[in-house]
Coordinates of C-alpha atoms and ligand atoms in Angstrom, one line a residue:
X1 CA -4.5 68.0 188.5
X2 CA -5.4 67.3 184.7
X3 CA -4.9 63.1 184.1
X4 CA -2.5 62.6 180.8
X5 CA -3.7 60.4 178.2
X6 CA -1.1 58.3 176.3
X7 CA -1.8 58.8 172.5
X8 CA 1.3 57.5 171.1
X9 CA 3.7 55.0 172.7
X10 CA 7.2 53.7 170.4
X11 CA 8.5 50.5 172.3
X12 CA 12.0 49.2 171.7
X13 CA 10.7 49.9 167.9
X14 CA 13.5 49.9 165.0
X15 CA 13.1 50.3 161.4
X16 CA 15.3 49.8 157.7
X17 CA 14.0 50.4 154.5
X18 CA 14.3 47.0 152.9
X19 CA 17.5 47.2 151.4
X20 CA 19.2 49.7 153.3
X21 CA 21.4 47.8 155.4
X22 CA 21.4 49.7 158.5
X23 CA 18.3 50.2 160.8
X24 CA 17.3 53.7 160.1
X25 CA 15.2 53.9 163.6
X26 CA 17.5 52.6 166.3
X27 CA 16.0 51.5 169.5
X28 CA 13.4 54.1 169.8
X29 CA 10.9 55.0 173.2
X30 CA 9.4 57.4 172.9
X31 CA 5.7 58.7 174.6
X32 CA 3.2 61.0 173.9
X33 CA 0.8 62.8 175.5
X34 CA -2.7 63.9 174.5
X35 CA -2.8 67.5 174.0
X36 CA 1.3 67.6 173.8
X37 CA 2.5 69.9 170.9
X38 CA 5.8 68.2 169.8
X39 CA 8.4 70.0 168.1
X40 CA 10.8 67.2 166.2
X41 CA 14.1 68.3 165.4
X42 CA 17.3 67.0 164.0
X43 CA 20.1 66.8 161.0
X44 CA 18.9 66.1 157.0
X45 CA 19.0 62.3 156.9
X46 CA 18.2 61.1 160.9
X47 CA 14.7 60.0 160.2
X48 CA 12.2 62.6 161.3
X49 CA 9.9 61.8 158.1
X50 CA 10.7 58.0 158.6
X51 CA 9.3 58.1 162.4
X52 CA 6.3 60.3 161.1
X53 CA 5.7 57.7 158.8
X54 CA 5.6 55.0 161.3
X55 CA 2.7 57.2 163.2
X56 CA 0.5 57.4 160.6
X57 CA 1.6 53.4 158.8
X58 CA 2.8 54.6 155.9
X59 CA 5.2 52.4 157.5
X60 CA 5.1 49.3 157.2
X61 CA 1.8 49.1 155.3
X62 CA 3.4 51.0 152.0
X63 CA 7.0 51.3 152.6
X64 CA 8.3 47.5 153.0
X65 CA 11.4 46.9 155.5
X66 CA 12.7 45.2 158.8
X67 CA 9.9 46.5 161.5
X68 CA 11.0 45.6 165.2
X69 CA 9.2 46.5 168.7
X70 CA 6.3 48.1 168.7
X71 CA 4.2 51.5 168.0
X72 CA 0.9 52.0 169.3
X73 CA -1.2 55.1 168.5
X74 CA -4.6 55.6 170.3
X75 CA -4.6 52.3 172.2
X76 CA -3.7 49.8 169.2
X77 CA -0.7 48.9 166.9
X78 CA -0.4 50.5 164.1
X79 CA 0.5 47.6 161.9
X80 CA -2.3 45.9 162.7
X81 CA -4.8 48.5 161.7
X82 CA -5.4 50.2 157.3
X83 CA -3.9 53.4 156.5
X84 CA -7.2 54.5 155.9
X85 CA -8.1 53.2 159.5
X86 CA -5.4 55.3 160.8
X87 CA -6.4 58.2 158.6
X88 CA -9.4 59.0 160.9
X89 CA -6.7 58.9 163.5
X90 CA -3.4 60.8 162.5
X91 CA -4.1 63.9 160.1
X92 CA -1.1 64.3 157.8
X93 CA 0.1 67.8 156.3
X94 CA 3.0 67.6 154.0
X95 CA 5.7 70.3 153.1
X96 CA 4.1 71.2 149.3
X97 CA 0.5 71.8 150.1
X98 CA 0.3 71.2 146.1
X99 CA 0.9 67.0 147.0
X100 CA -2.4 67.5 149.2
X101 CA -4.9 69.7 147.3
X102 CA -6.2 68.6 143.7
X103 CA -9.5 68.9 143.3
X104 CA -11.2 71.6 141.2
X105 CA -12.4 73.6 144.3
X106 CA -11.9 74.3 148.1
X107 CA -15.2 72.7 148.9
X108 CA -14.7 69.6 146.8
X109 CA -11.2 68.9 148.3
X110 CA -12.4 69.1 151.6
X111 CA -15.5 67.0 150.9
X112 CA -13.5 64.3 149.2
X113 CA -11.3 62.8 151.9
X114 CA -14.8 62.6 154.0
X115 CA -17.2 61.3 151.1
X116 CA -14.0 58.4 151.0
X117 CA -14.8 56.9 154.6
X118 CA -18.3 57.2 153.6
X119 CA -19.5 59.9 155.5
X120 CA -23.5 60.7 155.1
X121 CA -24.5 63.7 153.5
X122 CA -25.7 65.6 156.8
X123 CA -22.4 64.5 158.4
X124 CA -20.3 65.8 155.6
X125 CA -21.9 69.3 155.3
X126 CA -21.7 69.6 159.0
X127 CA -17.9 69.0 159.4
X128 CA -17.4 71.1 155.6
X129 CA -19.2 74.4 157.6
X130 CA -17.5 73.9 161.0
X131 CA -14.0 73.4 159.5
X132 CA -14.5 76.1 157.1
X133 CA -15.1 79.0 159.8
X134 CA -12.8 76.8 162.1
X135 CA -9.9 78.0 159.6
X136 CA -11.2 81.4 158.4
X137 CA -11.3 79.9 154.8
X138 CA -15.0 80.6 154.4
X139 CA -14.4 83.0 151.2
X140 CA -12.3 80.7 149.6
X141 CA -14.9 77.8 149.4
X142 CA -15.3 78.0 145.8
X143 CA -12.5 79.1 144.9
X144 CA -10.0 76.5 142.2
X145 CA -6.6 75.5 144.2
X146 CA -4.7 77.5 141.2
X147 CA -6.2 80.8 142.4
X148 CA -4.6 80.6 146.2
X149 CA -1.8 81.9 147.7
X150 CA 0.9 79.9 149.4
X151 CA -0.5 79.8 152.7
X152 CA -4.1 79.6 151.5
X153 CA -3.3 76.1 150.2
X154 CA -1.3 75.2 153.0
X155 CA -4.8 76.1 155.5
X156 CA -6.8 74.0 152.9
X157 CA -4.5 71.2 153.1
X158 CA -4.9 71.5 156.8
X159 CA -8.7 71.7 156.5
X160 CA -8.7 68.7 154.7
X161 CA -7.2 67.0 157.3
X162 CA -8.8 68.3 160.1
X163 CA -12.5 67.5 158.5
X164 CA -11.7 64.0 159.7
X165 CA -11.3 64.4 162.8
X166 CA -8.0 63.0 163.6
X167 CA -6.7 63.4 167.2
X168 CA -3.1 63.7 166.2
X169 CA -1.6 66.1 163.5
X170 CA 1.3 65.2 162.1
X171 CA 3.4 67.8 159.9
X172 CA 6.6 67.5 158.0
X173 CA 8.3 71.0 157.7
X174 CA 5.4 72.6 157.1
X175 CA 6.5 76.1 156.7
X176 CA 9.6 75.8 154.2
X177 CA 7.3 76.6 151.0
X178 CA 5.9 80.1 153.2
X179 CA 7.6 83.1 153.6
X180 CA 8.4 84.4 157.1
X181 CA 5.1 86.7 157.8
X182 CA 2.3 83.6 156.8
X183 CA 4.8 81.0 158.4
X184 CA 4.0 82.7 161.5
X185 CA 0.6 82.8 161.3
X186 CA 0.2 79.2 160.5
X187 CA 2.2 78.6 163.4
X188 CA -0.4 80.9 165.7
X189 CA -2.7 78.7 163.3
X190 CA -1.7 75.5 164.8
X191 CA -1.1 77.0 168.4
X192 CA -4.8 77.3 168.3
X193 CA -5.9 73.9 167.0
X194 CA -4.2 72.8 169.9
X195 CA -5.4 74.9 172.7
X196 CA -8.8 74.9 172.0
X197 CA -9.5 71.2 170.3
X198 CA -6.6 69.6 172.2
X199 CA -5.2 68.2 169.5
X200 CA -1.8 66.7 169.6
X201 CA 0.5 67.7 167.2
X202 CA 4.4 66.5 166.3
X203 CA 6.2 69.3 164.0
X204 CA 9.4 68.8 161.8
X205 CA 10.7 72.2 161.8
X206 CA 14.0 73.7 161.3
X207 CA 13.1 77.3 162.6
X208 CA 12.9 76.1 166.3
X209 CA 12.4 80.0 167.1
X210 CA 8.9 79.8 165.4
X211 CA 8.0 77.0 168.1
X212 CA 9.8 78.2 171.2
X213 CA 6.3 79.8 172.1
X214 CA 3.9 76.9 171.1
X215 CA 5.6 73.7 171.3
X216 CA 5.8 72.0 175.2
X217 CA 7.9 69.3 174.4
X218 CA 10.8 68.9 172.1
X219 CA 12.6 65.5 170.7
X220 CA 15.9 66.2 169.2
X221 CA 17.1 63.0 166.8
X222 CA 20.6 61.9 165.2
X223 CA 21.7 59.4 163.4
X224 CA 18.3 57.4 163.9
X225 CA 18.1 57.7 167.1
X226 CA 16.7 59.7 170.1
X227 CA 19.0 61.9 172.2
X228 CA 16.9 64.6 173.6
X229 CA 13.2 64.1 174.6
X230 CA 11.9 66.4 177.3
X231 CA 10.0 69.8 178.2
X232 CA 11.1 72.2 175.4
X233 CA 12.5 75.1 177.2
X234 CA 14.2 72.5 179.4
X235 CA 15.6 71.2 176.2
X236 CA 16.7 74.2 174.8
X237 CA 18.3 75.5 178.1
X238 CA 20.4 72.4 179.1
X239 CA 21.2 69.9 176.2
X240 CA 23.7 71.0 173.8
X241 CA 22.0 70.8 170.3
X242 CA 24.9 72.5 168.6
X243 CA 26.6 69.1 168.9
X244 CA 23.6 66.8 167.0
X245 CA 23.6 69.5 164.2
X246 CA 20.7 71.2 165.0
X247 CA 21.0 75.3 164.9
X248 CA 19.4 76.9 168.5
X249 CA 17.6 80.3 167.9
X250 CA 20.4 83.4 167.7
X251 CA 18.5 85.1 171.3
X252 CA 19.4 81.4 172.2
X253 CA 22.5 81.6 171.1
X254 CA 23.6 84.7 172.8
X255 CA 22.5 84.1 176.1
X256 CA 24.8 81.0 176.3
X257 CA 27.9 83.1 174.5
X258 CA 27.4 85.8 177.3
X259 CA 26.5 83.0 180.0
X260 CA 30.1 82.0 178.8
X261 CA 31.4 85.0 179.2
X262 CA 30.4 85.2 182.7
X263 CA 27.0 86.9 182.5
X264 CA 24.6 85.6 184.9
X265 CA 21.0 85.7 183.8
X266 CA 18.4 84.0 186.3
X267 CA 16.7 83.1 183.4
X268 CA 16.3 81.7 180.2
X269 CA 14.4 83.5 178.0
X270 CA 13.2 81.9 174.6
X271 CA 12.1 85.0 172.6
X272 CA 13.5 88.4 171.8
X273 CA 11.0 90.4 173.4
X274 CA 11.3 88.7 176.9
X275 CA 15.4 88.9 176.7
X276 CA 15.3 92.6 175.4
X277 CA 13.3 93.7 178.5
X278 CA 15.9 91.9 180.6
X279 CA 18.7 93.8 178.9
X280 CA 16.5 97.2 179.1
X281 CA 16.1 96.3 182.7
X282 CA 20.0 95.7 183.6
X283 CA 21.1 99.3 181.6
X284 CA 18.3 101.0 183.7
X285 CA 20.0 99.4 187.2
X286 CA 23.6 100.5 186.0
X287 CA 22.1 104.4 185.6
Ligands
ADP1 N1 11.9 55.1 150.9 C1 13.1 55.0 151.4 N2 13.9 53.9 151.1 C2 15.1 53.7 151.5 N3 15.7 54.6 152.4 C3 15.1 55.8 152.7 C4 13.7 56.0 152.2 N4 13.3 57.2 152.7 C5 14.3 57.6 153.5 N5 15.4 56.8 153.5 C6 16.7 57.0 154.2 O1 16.4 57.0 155.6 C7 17.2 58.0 156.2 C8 16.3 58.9 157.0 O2 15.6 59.7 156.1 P1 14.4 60.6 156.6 O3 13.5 59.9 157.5 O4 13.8 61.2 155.3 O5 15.3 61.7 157.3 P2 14.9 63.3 157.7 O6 13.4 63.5 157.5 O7 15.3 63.4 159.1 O8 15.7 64.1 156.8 C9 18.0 58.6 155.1 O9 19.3 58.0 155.1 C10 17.3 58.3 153.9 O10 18.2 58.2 152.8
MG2 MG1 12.3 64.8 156.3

């Protein structure tokens, strides 16, 4: 059997914003895996960004506040090691791609972040090529920011990131700015980085159903704190998320109205496909 790795440990850790006056992180434990693709769920407002924030010490090193217990990402506390430190460590992609990418070409941007924690010149070209073909953005190397699509930028932004090296990948609703077709490849995108580098990634995302396949682990939060932390389908199949605000998938959603209704199913199934060859299956027993 495979040994897990810890990568990211929260101990009896709580956070406010200094002035808020109510802790905004309440009492979280939470533990991470290497390799574990998180999907991070919950209501507007119940501190997904704020918790991604305290991975990669944004919190407390730029955003001041009451900082209690402890987080410790690859081994050490965050507080007690530079954003820039910690930028080798946790890659961060945002929502816009546009707050990430400003530099006059592909190439440049990429190079940038790695000439800043004074990579040598041999170093730098080797990680531009590799992260280049790694993403299939090897026509778009000289290409200005201004001349790429949505989800062009949004696989540069992740370049960028990725050209350090980080073992985690943080990402905060990455897929709101793409439309349905390129949200689903980036997802297949990050499905990828994952499998084959072992990266660990946490996801903010709304559309749980782009996930269901990918993620192995799911954290539902509300009102600051952690309610549901566990195996994703496990998640999805027992807890009631309906109840912290947080929409299940609609093939979800039907299994547990017919499941109400007396259907039995002896399984869950998390995408369409799967639950449609169940139902074919059942019309060609009543024939
Ligand atoms: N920089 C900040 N200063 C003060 N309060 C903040 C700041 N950022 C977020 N908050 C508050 O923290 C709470 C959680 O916000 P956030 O982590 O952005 O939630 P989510 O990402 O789940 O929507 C909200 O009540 C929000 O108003
Ligand atoms: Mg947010």
């Amino acid at each position: 059997m495979e040994t897990l790795t810890e990568i990211i440990r929260f101990i009896n850790f709580s956070f406010s914003y200094s002035g808020s006056n109510s802790p905004i992180l309440k009492n979280i434990n939470l533990l991470i895996e290497e390799g574990d693709f998180v999907l991070l769920v919950g209501p507007s407002g119940c501190g997904k960004s704020t918790l991604l924030r305290c991975i990669n010490g944004l919190i407390p090193h730029l955003y001041n506040g009451v900082y209690e217990g402890e987080v410790i990402v690859d081994g050490e506390p965050v507080k007690n090691k530079s954003v820039n430190e910690l930028a080798t460590k946790v890659g961060f992609v945002f929502q816009n791609p546009e707050n990430q990418i400003f530099m006059f070409s592909v190439e440049k941007d990429i190079v940038f972040g790695l000439e800043n924690i004074g990579l040598d010149k041999t170093e730098i070209d080797d990680r531009l090529s590799w992260v280049l073909r790694a993403l299939d953005i090897e026509h778009l190397r000289y290409k200005p920011p201004y001349e790429l699509s949505d989800g062009q930028k949004q696989r540069v932004a992740i370049a960028g990131v990725l050209a350090m090296k980080p073992k985690i990948l943080i990402l905060d609703e990455p897929t709101s700015l793409l439309d349905p077709r390129t949200a689903l490849e980036f997802i297949s995108l990050l499905k990828e980085l994952n499998r084959k580098f072992g990266l660990t990634i946490i996801a903010v995302e709304h559309r749980i159903d782009l996930l269901t396949n990918v993620a192995n682990r799911m954290v539902v939060m509300d009102k600051g704190e952690i309610v549901f932390n566990g195996c994703l389908k496990d998640v999805i199949e027992n807890k009631n998320l309906n109840l912290h605000g947080v929409n299940v998938p609609p093939v979800i959603a039907l299994q547990n109205y017919l499941r109400n209704e007396g259907f039995i199913f002896d399984a869950f199934y998390l995408n369409v496909k799967e639950f449609s060859k169940e139902i074919k299956r059942r019309l060609l027993e009543i024939d």
